[in-house]
Amino acid sequence: MKRLTDTHPPGPGRPTYLDGVRAAAPIGVAALAFGVSFGVLARSAGMGRVAPILMSATTFAGSAQFAAVSILGAGGGLVTAIVAAVLLNLRYGPIGLSAATTFEGPWWWRVITAQLIVDESWAIAQRDDGRLDRHLLVGAGLLLLVCWTLGTAVGVFAGDLIADPESLGLDAAFPALFLALLWPQVRERSRLLAALGGAAIALALMPFTGPGIPIVAASLACLVGARRTP
Amino acid sequence: MSAVWVTVAAVGLATFAIRAAGPLLLAERTPPPRAQAALEHLAPALLAALVVTQALGGDNGGFSIDARLAGLAAGAAALLLRAPLLVVITVAAVTAALVRLVT
């Protein structure tokens, strides 16, 4: 993250887990509010109290959870709900690949820390050179996991204590976050091409596929990087 | 087991496996230079796709043009003015909230 690393000179002052927590704090507010609305939706869909909280703590993926619960609540069927949610989470395949070399330690530890990958923690961990900072990712991921699960619990037990997150404009915070973290990366021509390609693929597929697929397909735009190697 | 618990378990396990796949497959292996170069271009491609889908995506696929787009535009303006991340996000949210308030 550009502005965070600016305040920490390269070398000894590398970002810490706490820096990740701090960097994710503003987006944690949005995660908390959407967690509440997920809890409320899940409760009204007849999921009870424990299942939604456990789902937030384990699946930890907003859009997929909203999709699965909406489908169940509308009587859309078990298989439809599972397929929709899994399709939405397929993007964590390519996202996990891009983060793969970031993790350290034995295989089981890498698998556990990889569970902290969500769009936002992965985005916050971006360095300008296209690699990721593990400390930022883990710190941001932990904070977002706590906010999302806590929000779900509040929604399940207390209902709509917080105003509708969309009326607060919190849904607009996410594309702005991703744009802000993309910004410093596209100064280099080949990365700008990859970004334009990814956006174009996503735009082209959005009208025709279910949600989730456009992002997975957009990862193919990374191949512009393979073209130009020393 | 009820449909709810089957869904929670199935989606949870599938998501766990998807997240684990990359870090397991690429473990301790340095990919060949061309693959490494492609991997380093995954981030901008995916970030750009996330911007597009989060700003324009509808609930059930397709497009939905709404206040998010105004929020994103305001956030982009803040970026051009070199505002820090917190300001960019806040400007986007406040703009979208205001647009929803007046429309």
mmCIF file of C-alpha atoms in Angstrom:
data_model
loop_
_atom_site.group_PDB
_atom_site.id
_atom_site.type_symbol
_atom_site.label_atom_id
_atom_site.label_comp_id
_atom_site.label_asym_id
_atom_site.label_seq_id
_atom_site.Cartn_x
_atom_site.Cartn_y
_atom_site.Cartn_z
ATOM 1 C CA MET A 1 0.000 0.000 0.000
ATOM 2 C CA LYS A 2 1.594 3.151 -1.240
ATOM 3 C CA ARG A 3 0.831 5.663 1.452
ATOM 4 C CA LEU A 4 1.434 3.257 4.256
ATOM 5 C CA THR A 5 4.833 2.167 3.009
ATOM 6 C CA ASP A 6 5.683 5.809 2.389
ATOM 7 C CA THR A 7 5.746 6.375 6.113
ATOM 8 C CA HIS A 8 7.853 3.245 6.586
ATOM 9 C CA PRO A 9 11.109 3.495 4.680
ATOM 10 C CA PRO A 10 12.029 0.271 2.850
ATOM 11 C CA GLY A 11 14.312 -2.079 4.713
ATOM 12 C CA PRO A 12 14.165 -2.207 8.508
ATOM 13 C CA GLY A 13 10.834 -0.355 8.857
ATOM 14 C CA ARG A 14 8.760 -3.006 7.052
ATOM 15 C CA PRO A 15 4.988 -3.049 7.750
ATOM 16 C CA THR A 16 3.854 -5.019 10.786
ATOM 17 C CA TYR A 17 0.640 -6.935 11.523
ATOM 18 C CA LEU A 18 -0.575 -3.840 13.365
ATOM 19 C CA ASP A 19 -0.042 -1.752 10.239
ATOM 20 C CA GLY A 20 -2.370 -4.177 8.450
ATOM 21 C CA VAL A 21 -4.987 -3.752 11.169
ATOM 22 C CA ARG A 22 -4.683 0.029 10.935
ATOM 23 C CA ALA A 23 -4.844 0.069 7.146
ATOM 24 C CA ALA A 24 -8.001 -2.056 7.184
ATOM 25 C CA ALA A 25 -9.773 -0.034 9.890
ATOM 26 C CA PRO A 26 -11.840 2.203 7.582
ATOM 27 C CA ILE A 27 -12.971 -0.743 5.464
ATOM 28 C CA GLY A 28 -13.573 -2.682 8.694
ATOM 29 C CA VAL A 29 -16.362 -0.218 9.470
ATOM 30 C CA ALA A 30 -18.032 -1.152 6.185
ATOM 31 C CA ALA A 31 -17.481 -4.876 6.860
ATOM 32 C CA LEU A 32 -19.104 -4.486 10.279
ATOM 33 C CA ALA A 33 -22.161 -2.731 8.830
ATOM 34 C CA PHE A 34 -22.566 -5.296 6.050
ATOM 35 C CA GLY A 35 -22.085 -8.061 8.631
ATOM 36 C CA VAL A 36 -25.056 -6.673 10.529
ATOM 37 C CA SER A 37 -27.210 -6.660 7.418
ATOM 38 C CA PHE A 38 -26.088 -10.212 6.614
ATOM 39 C CA GLY A 39 -27.108 -11.296 10.116
ATOM 40 C CA VAL A 40 -30.514 -9.670 9.714
ATOM 41 C CA LEU A 41 -31.037 -11.249 6.285
ATOM 42 C CA ALA A 42 -29.945 -14.693 7.508
ATOM 43 C CA ARG A 43 -32.267 -14.497 10.487
ATOM 44 C CA SER A 44 -35.226 -13.547 8.317
ATOM 45 C CA ALA A 45 -34.323 -16.361 5.894
ATOM 46 C CA GLY A 46 -34.862 -18.815 8.751
ATOM 47 C CA MET A 47 -31.231 -19.756 9.336
ATOM 48 C CA GLY A 48 -31.428 -19.478 13.079
ATOM 49 C CA ARG A 49 -28.713 -17.819 15.140
ATOM 50 C CA VAL A 50 -25.686 -20.087 15.215
ATOM 51 C CA ALA A 51 -25.435 -21.023 11.527
ATOM 52 C CA PRO A 52 -25.050 -17.458 10.175
ATOM 53 C CA ILE A 53 -22.368 -16.582 12.739
ATOM 54 C CA LEU A 54 -20.479 -19.805 12.053
ATOM 55 C CA MET A 55 -20.790 -19.195 8.314
ATOM 56 C CA SER A 56 -19.278 -15.717 8.642
ATOM 57 C CA ALA A 57 -16.413 -17.061 10.744
ATOM 58 C CA THR A 58 -15.597 -19.917 8.340
ATOM 59 C CA THR A 59 -16.694 -18.956 4.813
ATOM 60 C CA PHE A 60 -15.709 -15.302 5.415
ATOM 61 C CA ALA A 61 -16.846 -14.021 2.035
ATOM 62 C CA GLY A 62 -19.596 -11.419 1.922
ATOM 63 C CA SER A 63 -20.951 -11.685 -1.592
ATOM 64 C CA ALA A 64 -21.077 -15.505 -1.546
ATOM 65 C CA GLN A 65 -22.828 -15.572 1.816
ATOM 66 C CA PHE A 66 -25.411 -12.995 0.746
ATOM 67 C CA ALA A 67 -26.060 -14.991 -2.426
ATOM 68 C CA ALA A 68 -26.428 -18.366 -0.671
ATOM 69 C CA VAL A 69 -28.711 -17.016 2.047
ATOM 70 C CA SER A 70 -30.879 -15.008 -0.372
ATOM 71 C CA ILE A 71 -31.408 -18.121 -2.491
ATOM 72 C CA LEU A 72 -32.234 -20.303 0.542
ATOM 73 C CA GLY A 73 -34.571 -17.641 1.908
ATOM 74 C CA ALA A 74 -36.414 -17.388 -1.400
ATOM 75 C CA GLY A 75 -36.844 -21.175 -1.501
ATOM 76 C CA GLY A 76 -34.393 -21.466 -4.386
ATOM 77 C CA GLY A 77 -33.006 -24.812 -3.291
ATOM 78 C CA LEU A 78 -29.910 -26.184 -1.670
ATOM 79 C CA VAL A 79 -27.855 -26.975 -4.760
ATOM 80 C CA THR A 80 -28.554 -23.590 -6.393
ATOM 81 C CA ALA A 81 -27.459 -21.817 -3.219
ATOM 82 C CA ILE A 82 -24.222 -23.794 -2.918
ATOM 83 C CA VAL A 83 -23.328 -23.486 -6.604
ATOM 84 C CA ALA A 84 -23.961 -19.729 -6.633
ATOM 85 C CA ALA A 85 -21.774 -19.204 -3.568
ATOM 86 C CA VAL A 86 -18.941 -21.410 -4.821
ATOM 87 C CA LEU A 87 -18.942 -19.684 -8.231
ATOM 88 C CA LEU A 88 -18.635 -16.333 -6.458
ATOM 89 C CA ASN A 89 -15.683 -17.603 -4.440
ATOM 90 C CA LEU A 90 -13.835 -19.135 -7.391
ATOM 91 C CA ARG A 91 -12.006 -15.817 -7.740
ATOM 92 C CA TYR A 92 -10.040 -16.796 -4.639
ATOM 93 C CA GLY A 93 -8.306 -19.336 -6.893
ATOM 94 C CA PRO A 94 -6.412 -16.739 -8.963
ATOM 95 C CA ILE A 95 -6.258 -14.327 -6.014
ATOM 96 C CA GLY A 96 -4.666 -17.100 -3.929
ATOM 97 C CA LEU A 97 -2.202 -17.818 -6.748
ATOM 98 C CA SER A 98 -1.096 -14.194 -6.799
ATOM 99 C CA ALA A 99 -0.626 -14.355 -3.021
ATOM 100 C CA ALA A 100 0.960 -17.813 -2.961
ATOM 101 C CA THR A 101 4.591 -16.801 -2.689
ATOM 102 C CA THR A 102 3.727 -14.367 0.097
ATOM 103 C CA PHE A 103 3.109 -17.017 2.731
ATOM 104 C CA GLU A 104 5.836 -18.659 4.759
ATOM 105 C CA GLY A 105 6.208 -21.664 7.038
ATOM 106 C CA PRO A 106 5.027 -25.277 6.803
ATOM 107 C CA TRP A 107 2.248 -26.186 4.368
ATOM 108 C CA TRP A 108 -0.497 -26.372 6.996
ATOM 109 C CA TRP A 109 0.385 -22.916 8.278
ATOM 110 C CA ARG A 110 0.267 -21.487 4.756
ATOM 111 C CA VAL A 111 -3.145 -23.094 4.278
ATOM 112 C CA ILE A 112 -4.446 -21.536 7.501
ATOM 113 C CA THR A 113 -3.078 -18.046 6.836
ATOM 114 C CA ALA A 114 -4.462 -18.250 3.282
ATOM 115 C CA GLN A 115 -7.942 -18.355 4.842
ATOM 116 C CA LEU A 116 -7.432 -14.673 5.732
ATOM 117 C CA ILE A 117 -7.489 -13.770 2.050
ATOM 118 C CA VAL A 118 -10.514 -11.690 1.165
ATOM 119 C CA ASP A 119 -10.684 -9.129 -1.631
ATOM 120 C CA GLU A 120 -10.044 -6.291 0.784
ATOM 121 C CA SER A 121 -7.163 -7.784 2.813
ATOM 122 C CA TRP A 122 -5.490 -8.919 -0.401
ATOM 123 C CA ALA A 123 -5.950 -5.443 -1.915
ATOM 124 C CA ILE A 124 -4.570 -3.682 1.159
ATOM 125 C CA ALA A 125 -1.491 -5.937 1.099
ATOM 126 C CA GLN A 126 -0.536 -4.812 -2.422
ATOM 127 C CA ARG A 127 2.921 -3.400 -2.872
ATOM 128 C CA ASP A 128 3.678 -1.156 -5.798
ATOM 129 C CA ASP A 129 5.834 -3.828 -7.447
ATOM 130 C CA GLY A 130 2.872 -6.199 -7.823
ATOM 131 C CA ARG A 131 3.862 -8.409 -4.898
ATOM 132 C CA LEU A 132 2.127 -8.695 -1.546
ATOM 133 C CA ASP A 133 3.074 -7.940 2.015
ATOM 134 C CA ARG A 134 2.230 -10.868 4.293
ATOM 135 C CA HIS A 135 2.024 -8.800 7.476
ATOM 136 C CA LEU A 136 -0.427 -6.353 5.950
ATOM 137 C CA LEU A 137 -2.520 -9.225 4.572
ATOM 138 C CA VAL A 138 -2.706 -11.111 7.876
ATOM 139 C CA GLY A 139 -3.349 -7.999 9.997
ATOM 140 C CA ALA A 140 -6.029 -6.693 7.637
ATOM 141 C CA GLY A 141 -7.582 -10.156 7.224
ATOM 142 C CA LEU A 142 -7.855 -10.713 10.981
ATOM 143 C CA LEU A 143 -9.486 -7.340 11.568
ATOM 144 C CA LEU A 144 -11.962 -7.899 8.730
ATOM 145 C CA LEU A 145 -12.772 -11.411 10.000
ATOM 146 C CA VAL A 146 -13.530 -10.025 13.458
ATOM 147 C CA CYS A 147 -15.619 -7.129 12.082
ATOM 148 C CA TRP A 148 -17.574 -9.366 9.698
ATOM 149 C CA THR A 149 -18.310 -12.069 12.284
ATOM 150 C CA LEU A 150 -19.087 -9.569 15.048
ATOM 151 C CA GLY A 151 -21.394 -7.659 12.720
ATOM 152 C CA THR A 152 -23.191 -10.883 11.828
ATOM 153 C CA ALA A 153 -23.698 -11.677 15.523
ATOM 154 C CA VAL A 154 -25.087 -8.184 16.142
ATOM 155 C CA GLY A 155 -27.479 -8.571 13.206
ATOM 156 C CA VAL A 156 -28.610 -12.014 14.336
ATOM 157 C CA PHE A 157 -29.217 -11.099 17.973
ATOM 158 C CA ALA A 158 -30.079 -7.409 17.916
ATOM 159 C CA GLY A 159 -31.419 -6.815 14.409
ATOM 160 C CA ASP A 160 -30.942 -3.618 12.469
ATOM 161 C CA LEU A 161 -29.197 -1.471 15.055
ATOM 162 C CA ILE A 162 -27.105 0.206 12.387
ATOM 163 C CA ALA A 163 -28.624 2.105 9.491
ATOM 164 C CA ASP A 164 -28.797 0.328 6.138
ATOM 165 C CA PRO A 165 -25.156 0.251 4.915
ATOM 166 C CA GLU A 166 -26.229 1.252 1.417
ATOM 167 C CA SER A 167 -27.958 4.409 2.654
ATOM 168 C CA LEU A 168 -24.603 5.289 4.243
ATOM 169 C CA GLY A 169 -22.933 4.750 0.854
ATOM 170 C CA LEU A 170 -20.711 2.023 2.290
ATOM 171 C CA ASP A 171 -21.096 -0.136 -0.817
ATOM 172 C CA ALA A 172 -19.272 2.602 -2.753
ATOM 173 C CA ALA A 173 -16.311 2.296 -0.382
ATOM 174 C CA PHE A 174 -15.263 -1.054 -1.891
ATOM 175 C CA PRO A 175 -14.702 -0.054 -5.554
ATOM 176 C CA ALA A 176 -12.973 3.120 -4.296
ATOM 177 C CA LEU A 177 -10.646 1.003 -2.137
ATOM 178 C CA PHE A 178 -9.745 -1.272 -5.057
ATOM 179 C CA LEU A 179 -9.165 1.709 -7.373
ATOM 180 C CA ALA A 180 -6.948 3.433 -4.805
ATOM 181 C CA LEU A 181 -4.802 0.292 -4.462
ATOM 182 C CA LEU A 182 -4.688 -0.271 -8.214
ATOM 183 C CA TRP A 183 -3.561 3.315 -8.822
ATOM 184 C CA PRO A 184 0.138 3.109 -7.848
ATOM 185 C CA GLN A 185 0.536 -0.174 -9.763
ATOM 186 C CA VAL A 186 -0.455 1.051 -13.196
ATOM 187 C CA ARG A 187 2.376 3.533 -13.630
ATOM 188 C CA GLU A 188 4.209 0.731 -15.361
ATOM 189 C CA ARG A 189 2.956 0.170 -18.886
ATOM 190 C CA SER A 190 2.576 -3.616 -18.807
ATOM 191 C CA ARG A 191 0.628 -3.480 -15.528
ATOM 192 C CA LEU A 192 -1.629 -0.783 -16.985
ATOM 193 C CA LEU A 193 -2.304 -3.133 -19.908
ATOM 194 C CA ALA A 194 -3.138 -5.977 -17.509
ATOM 195 C CA ALA A 195 -5.540 -3.715 -15.596
ATOM 196 C CA LEU A 196 -7.261 -2.484 -18.766
ATOM 197 C CA GLY A 197 -7.488 -6.057 -20.034
ATOM 198 C CA GLY A 198 -8.943 -7.297 -16.745
ATOM 199 C CA ALA A 199 -11.531 -4.512 -16.681
ATOM 200 C CA ALA A 200 -12.472 -5.138 -20.324
ATOM 201 C CA ILE A 201 -12.910 -8.898 -19.800
ATOM 202 C CA ALA A 202 -15.054 -8.322 -16.707
ATOM 203 C CA LEU A 203 -17.221 -5.725 -18.489
ATOM 204 C CA ALA A 204 -17.676 -7.970 -21.512
ATOM 205 C CA LEU A 205 -18.771 -10.990 -19.466
ATOM 206 C CA MET A 206 -20.934 -9.301 -16.824
ATOM 207 C CA PRO A 207 -24.139 -9.265 -18.903
ATOM 208 C CA PHE A 208 -23.821 -12.941 -19.840
ATOM 209 C CA THR A 209 -22.485 -14.888 -16.866
ATOM 210 C CA GLY A 210 -23.549 -15.112 -13.258
ATOM 211 C CA PRO A 211 -21.635 -12.977 -10.791
ATOM 212 C CA GLY A 212 -18.193 -14.332 -9.963
ATOM 213 C CA ILE A 213 -17.175 -15.616 -13.392
ATOM 214 C CA PRO A 214 -16.146 -12.198 -14.837
ATOM 215 C CA ILE A 215 -13.522 -11.749 -12.117
ATOM 216 C CA VAL A 216 -12.103 -15.249 -12.611
ATOM 217 C CA ALA A 217 -11.916 -14.723 -16.375
ATOM 218 C CA ALA A 218 -10.297 -11.297 -15.909
ATOM 219 C CA SER A 219 -7.289 -13.009 -14.365
ATOM 220 C CA LEU A 220 -6.343 -14.145 -17.904
ATOM 221 C CA ALA A 221 -5.265 -10.550 -18.565
ATOM 222 C CA CYS A 222 -2.164 -11.276 -16.481
ATOM 223 C CA LEU A 223 -0.798 -13.089 -19.531
ATOM 224 C CA VAL A 224 0.255 -9.722 -20.987
ATOM 225 C CA GLY A 225 3.005 -9.928 -18.378
ATOM 226 C CA ALA A 226 4.329 -13.245 -19.705
ATOM 227 C CA ARG A 227 4.770 -11.752 -23.136
ATOM 228 C CA ARG A 228 7.424 -9.295 -22.127
ATOM 229 C CA THR A 229 10.101 -11.034 -20.123
ATOM 230 C CA PRO A 230 13.822 -10.512 -20.038
ATOM 231 C CA MET B 1 -29.011 -32.191 8.632
ATOM 232 C CA SER B 2 -31.086 -29.251 7.498
ATOM 233 C CA ALA B 3 -30.524 -27.450 4.215
ATOM 234 C CA VAL B 4 -29.047 -24.535 6.153
ATOM 235 C CA TRP B 5 -26.314 -26.602 7.744
ATOM 236 C CA VAL B 6 -25.537 -28.466 4.521
ATOM 237 C CA THR B 7 -25.100 -25.092 2.798
ATOM 238 C CA VAL B 8 -22.903 -23.695 5.567
ATOM 239 C CA ALA B 9 -20.705 -26.818 5.526
ATOM 240 C CA ALA B 10 -20.479 -27.184 1.743
ATOM 241 C CA VAL B 11 -19.786 -23.517 1.003
ATOM 242 C CA GLY B 12 -17.334 -23.336 3.915
ATOM 243 C CA LEU B 13 -15.356 -26.398 2.835
ATOM 244 C CA ALA B 14 -15.307 -25.403 -0.835
ATOM 245 C CA THR B 15 -14.125 -21.899 0.025
ATOM 246 C CA PHE B 16 -11.450 -23.298 2.338
ATOM 247 C CA ALA B 17 -10.167 -25.518 -0.467
ATOM 248 C CA ILE B 18 -10.209 -22.725 -3.060
ATOM 249 C CA ARG B 19 -8.256 -20.398 -0.766
ATOM 250 C CA ALA B 20 -5.763 -23.132 0.086
ATOM 251 C CA ALA B 21 -5.127 -24.165 -3.528
ATOM 252 C CA GLY B 22 -2.749 -21.395 -4.652
ATOM 253 C CA PRO B 23 -0.450 -21.381 -1.622
ATOM 254 C CA LEU B 24 -0.338 -25.215 -1.674
ATOM 255 C CA LEU B 25 0.333 -25.595 -5.394
ATOM 256 C CA LEU B 26 3.037 -22.947 -5.529
ATOM 257 C CA ALA B 27 4.626 -23.992 -2.248
ATOM 258 C CA GLU B 28 8.409 -23.583 -2.156
ATOM 259 C CA ARG B 29 8.508 -23.742 -5.902
ATOM 260 C CA THR B 30 9.781 -20.767 -7.833
ATOM 261 C CA PRO B 31 7.771 -20.646 -11.040
ATOM 262 C CA PRO B 32 9.642 -20.183 -14.339
ATOM 263 C CA PRO B 33 10.374 -16.510 -15.146
ATOM 264 C CA ARG B 34 7.540 -16.090 -17.654
ATOM 265 C CA ALA B 35 4.992 -17.574 -15.243
ATOM 266 C CA GLN B 36 6.394 -15.401 -12.465
ATOM 267 C CA ALA B 37 6.007 -12.334 -14.669
ATOM 268 C CA ALA B 38 2.405 -13.306 -15.428
ATOM 269 C CA LEU B 39 1.718 -13.842 -11.708
ATOM 270 C CA GLU B 40 2.955 -10.336 -10.961
ATOM 271 C CA HIS B 41 0.376 -9.015 -13.411
ATOM 272 C CA LEU B 42 -2.481 -10.883 -11.730
ATOM 273 C CA ALA B 43 -2.944 -8.185 -9.104
ATOM 274 C CA PRO B 44 -3.668 -5.255 -11.461
ATOM 275 C CA ALA B 45 -5.916 -7.454 -13.648
ATOM 276 C CA LEU B 46 -7.947 -8.665 -10.655
ATOM 277 C CA LEU B 47 -8.044 -5.270 -8.912
ATOM 278 C CA ALA B 48 -9.392 -3.666 -12.085
ATOM 279 C CA ALA B 49 -12.015 -6.414 -12.410
ATOM 280 C CA LEU B 50 -13.020 -5.855 -8.780
ATOM 281 C CA VAL B 51 -13.394 -2.108 -9.384
ATOM 282 C CA VAL B 52 -15.669 -2.776 -12.369
ATOM 283 C CA THR B 53 -17.807 -5.499 -10.750
ATOM 284 C CA GLN B 54 -18.144 -3.723 -7.399
ATOM 285 C CA ALA B 55 -19.094 -0.417 -9.020
ATOM 286 C CA LEU B 56 -21.411 -1.715 -11.745
ATOM 287 C CA GLY B 57 -22.525 -5.230 -10.833
ATOM 288 C CA GLY B 58 -26.198 -6.001 -10.178
ATOM 289 C CA ASP B 59 -27.410 -8.339 -7.454
ATOM 290 C CA ASN B 60 -28.115 -11.206 -9.844
ATOM 291 C CA GLY B 61 -25.498 -10.546 -12.494
ATOM 292 C CA GLY B 62 -25.610 -7.935 -15.233
ATOM 293 C CA PHE B 63 -25.206 -4.224 -14.669
ATOM 294 C CA SER B 64 -26.792 -1.863 -12.203
ATOM 295 C CA ILE B 65 -25.980 1.817 -12.567
ATOM 296 C CA ASP B 66 -26.565 3.583 -9.274
ATOM 297 C CA ALA B 67 -24.999 5.899 -6.690
ATOM 298 C CA ARG B 68 -21.919 3.661 -6.399
ATOM 299 C CA LEU B 69 -20.692 5.062 -9.723
ATOM 300 C CA ALA B 70 -20.922 8.655 -8.459
ATOM 301 C CA GLY B 71 -19.073 7.558 -5.321
ATOM 302 C CA LEU B 72 -16.326 5.921 -7.357
ATOM 303 C CA ALA B 73 -15.973 9.020 -9.553
ATOM 304 C CA ALA B 74 -15.599 11.209 -6.465
ATOM 305 C CA GLY B 75 -13.069 8.746 -5.042
ATOM 306 C CA ALA B 76 -11.104 8.882 -8.301
ATOM 307 C CA ALA B 77 -11.094 12.690 -8.135
ATOM 308 C CA ALA B 78 -9.742 12.481 -4.591
ATOM 309 C CA LEU B 79 -7.034 10.105 -5.827
ATOM 310 C CA LEU B 80 -6.022 12.580 -8.539
ATOM 311 C CA LEU B 81 -5.665 15.191 -5.803
ATOM 312 C CA ARG B 82 -3.320 12.744 -4.010
ATOM 313 C CA ALA B 83 -5.660 12.232 -1.068
ATOM 314 C CA PRO B 84 -4.736 9.418 1.342
ATOM 315 C CA LEU B 85 -6.638 6.114 1.265
ATOM 316 C CA LEU B 86 -8.952 6.921 4.172
ATOM 317 C CA VAL B 87 -10.041 10.155 2.485
ATOM 318 C CA VAL B 88 -10.608 8.427 -0.863
ATOM 319 C CA ILE B 89 -12.871 5.792 0.720
ATOM 320 C CA THR B 90 -14.762 8.333 2.830
ATOM 321 C CA VAL B 91 -15.317 10.695 -0.090
ATOM 322 C CA ALA B 92 -16.708 7.793 -2.153
ATOM 323 C CA ALA B 93 -19.083 6.663 0.606
ATOM 324 C CA VAL B 94 -20.301 10.163 1.488
ATOM 325 C CA THR B 95 -20.882 11.006 -2.181
ATOM 326 C CA ALA B 96 -22.904 7.819 -2.744
ATOM 327 C CA ALA B 97 -24.905 8.473 0.433
ATOM 328 C CA LEU B 98 -25.672 12.050 -0.665
ATOM 329 C CA VAL B 99 -26.705 10.936 -4.155
ATOM 330 C CA ARG B 100 -29.079 8.386 -2.602
ATOM 331 C CA LEU B 101 -30.428 11.049 -0.265
ATOM 332 C CA VAL B 102 -31.421 13.394 -3.086
ATOM 333 C CA THR B 103 -32.603 10.819 -5.637
#
